[in-house]
């Protein structure tokens, strides 16, 4: 088995830009958690949900139409997240954070794997599946009486409980959005990792960074055609490319 970390060729200019970067911003998507065993949104859904697309379940309308189905989808995903552990890609990003003056990790993922890998400045654009909130009051609920009800009810107002994630058609948390936009605008190096770039406003962050002078690096299993200049595209597994990049940039 060849050591894949030595299989990637990183241009000297990129290694220099990374080593001497003032501010690095990273946008991650489901692809960086794929090697932790978590299905991406583009993977076909299985079981009860095989006939749905995530966009059809991750909406307030779907929840109001069929709260039990949506709640059980998230319960199943929570169980997958509980079983998952950070992979070398997550750890490599935590290493880069420890080596550069300013670092922001903007994630579309809701699985907490970046935090578990030691990343400190994590901006969760789409919330976190481990948190639960009241659908009516939009307030996080830490605990609730265990009953047969699916979904359970808010202990305060009796409304239905839901995952504390941002659904399609819902606004992103303003603080997270501002933090992500500022980090992107001020970055001199911007990584877009494991995302198909289909979902707004996250998908516009690489362009915002690039318009403000950042060098853009995309890491994706698929060949991504980015219309940016000053861009480096790496096709492969984030869990291999990122550790190899860190090793080359700070070898010895
Ligand atoms: C908003 C949390 C303002 C929930 C998610 C019409 C009506 C209403 C809104 C819209 C509309 N038209 C457009 C919109 C905007 C909409 C949108 O973008 N829709 C899309 C479908 C067109 N956006 C919104 O609604 C956002 N809010 O705009 O508010 C507003 C308000 C009202 C009305 C209008 C506007 C909210 C979007 C947030 C949705 N919530 N997640 C949950 O998790 O269940 S989105 C969810 O899907 C993820 O968080 C993520 O963002 C997205 C999936 O994208 P990726 O992460 O990129 O994953 P994907 O599977 O697609 O790709 C994985 C990639 O990894 C692939 O490229 C693959 O090749 C690669 N890969 C795989 N393995 C590896 C790898 N790469 C490297 N290494 C590997 N090993």
XYZ file of C-alpha atoms in Angstrom, residues 25-205:
181
model
C -10.561 30.530 6.520
C -11.933 27.074 5.806
C -15.400 26.061 4.597
C -16.266 22.396 5.094
C -19.181 20.299 3.894
C -20.408 16.753 4.364
C -17.433 15.371 2.400
C -14.976 15.953 5.256
C -17.070 13.705 7.510
C -17.493 10.999 4.854
C -14.306 9.219 6.043
C -15.788 9.212 9.536
C -18.565 7.035 8.131
C -21.243 9.734 7.867
C -23.264 9.738 4.640
C -23.057 12.922 2.596
C -26.180 14.602 1.268
C -25.360 13.368 -2.209
C -25.182 9.756 -1.067
C -28.482 7.967 -1.735
C -30.593 7.752 1.398
C -31.403 4.297 2.728
C -34.114 2.568 4.752
C -37.277 4.477 5.623
C -35.977 7.593 3.947
C -34.762 6.011 0.682
C -37.595 7.597 -1.276
C -36.841 11.127 -0.038
C -34.129 13.670 -0.835
C -32.654 15.525 2.168
C -34.000 18.786 0.769
C -37.498 17.281 1.111
C -37.059 16.342 4.772
C -34.892 19.211 6.055
C -37.630 21.860 5.863
C -40.143 23.302 8.362
C -42.943 22.338 5.967
C -41.859 18.682 5.967
C -41.746 18.754 9.769
C -45.225 20.262 10.011
C -46.545 17.746 7.459
C -44.976 14.729 9.113
C -43.191 15.587 12.396
C -42.704 11.910 13.312
C -40.909 11.044 10.042
C -38.624 14.088 10.223
C -37.882 13.609 13.939
C -37.037 9.911 13.380
C -34.747 10.801 10.431
C -32.797 13.097 12.736
C -32.783 10.521 15.544
C -31.255 8.034 13.101
C -28.682 10.637 11.987
C -27.917 11.501 15.623
C -27.155 7.805 16.269
C -24.784 7.800 13.260
C -23.099 10.978 14.560
C -22.739 9.507 18.073
C -20.911 6.498 16.531
C -18.636 8.652 14.354
C -15.176 9.921 15.276
C -13.066 12.667 13.712
C -10.824 11.479 10.853
C -7.298 12.654 9.839
C -8.845 15.471 7.783
C -10.512 16.959 10.876
C -7.288 16.630 12.890
C -5.184 18.228 10.143
C -7.412 21.323 10.200
C -6.972 21.573 13.983
C -3.203 21.401 13.381
C -3.321 24.239 10.831
C -5.315 26.322 13.330
C -2.508 25.882 15.859
C 0.099 27.110 13.355
C -1.436 30.234 11.789
C -2.121 33.592 13.492
C -5.840 33.739 12.683
C -8.002 30.772 11.666
C -11.762 30.308 11.154
C -13.406 26.978 10.486
C -16.776 27.615 8.864
C -18.751 24.392 8.659
C -22.034 23.405 7.028
C -21.891 20.179 9.017
C -23.965 19.620 12.131
C -21.942 16.729 13.588
C -19.473 18.416 16.038
C -16.563 16.404 14.582
C -14.399 19.518 14.084
C -14.767 20.437 17.764
C -14.026 16.845 18.780
C -10.827 16.982 16.689
C -9.671 20.042 18.645
C -10.687 22.902 16.334
C -11.401 25.959 18.458
C -12.831 28.706 16.241
C -15.696 26.752 14.627
C -18.551 28.669 12.982
C -21.597 26.378 12.661
C -23.562 27.854 9.775
C -26.345 25.275 9.926
C -26.643 24.532 13.643
C -25.895 21.272 15.426
C -27.803 17.994 15.363
C -26.859 17.284 18.985
C -28.961 20.240 20.177
C -32.775 20.212 20.332
C -35.089 23.227 20.350
C -38.778 24.016 20.630
C -40.418 24.420 17.218
C -42.775 27.082 18.627
C -40.442 29.139 20.826
C -37.229 28.564 18.831
C -35.350 28.106 22.133
C -32.899 25.272 22.880
C -34.327 22.600 25.226
C -31.780 20.625 27.252
C -34.131 17.960 28.648
C -37.735 16.870 28.453
C -39.914 14.198 30.112
C -39.527 10.841 28.327
C -42.954 9.892 26.961
C -44.252 7.807 24.079
C -44.713 11.008 22.063
C -42.687 11.214 18.827
C -41.551 13.984 18.501
C -41.448 14.819 22.233
C -43.062 18.023 23.545
C -41.504 21.177 24.943
C -41.671 21.085 28.768
C -42.389 24.824 28.760
C -45.060 25.379 26.135
C -46.038 21.872 25.003
C -44.974 22.597 21.422
C -43.139 19.989 19.333
C -39.382 19.602 19.759
C -37.092 19.631 16.698
C -33.345 19.445 16.006
C -31.481 22.761 16.381
C -30.366 22.811 12.748
C -31.093 25.313 9.967
C -33.619 23.880 7.520
C -34.015 24.897 3.882
C -36.023 28.100 3.718
C -34.874 29.135 7.229
C -32.468 31.968 7.934
C -28.985 31.172 9.170
C -27.991 32.370 12.658
C -26.966 35.981 11.986
C -23.914 35.861 14.253
C -22.565 32.785 12.436
C -23.279 34.318 9.045
C -21.486 37.562 9.923
C -18.524 35.663 11.378
C -18.293 33.519 8.235
C -18.506 36.514 5.890
C -15.873 38.477 7.843
C -13.496 35.528 8.012
C -13.902 34.951 4.253
C -13.408 38.636 3.366
C -10.260 38.921 5.481
C -8.628 35.618 4.624
C -5.478 35.509 2.544
C -5.979 31.764 2.115
C -9.409 30.089 1.816
C -10.025 26.338 1.719
C -13.289 24.848 0.412
C -13.294 21.203 1.504
C -15.779 18.376 0.857
C -18.665 20.488 -0.337
C -20.645 20.336 -3.561
C -21.281 24.075 -3.260
C -25.011 23.717 -3.928
C -26.409 25.401 -0.835
C -26.541 29.149 -0.312
C -25.387 31.332 1.296
C -22.446 29.011 2.232
C -21.690 28.346 -1.426
C -20.883 32.042 -2.009
C -18.136 32.236 0.630
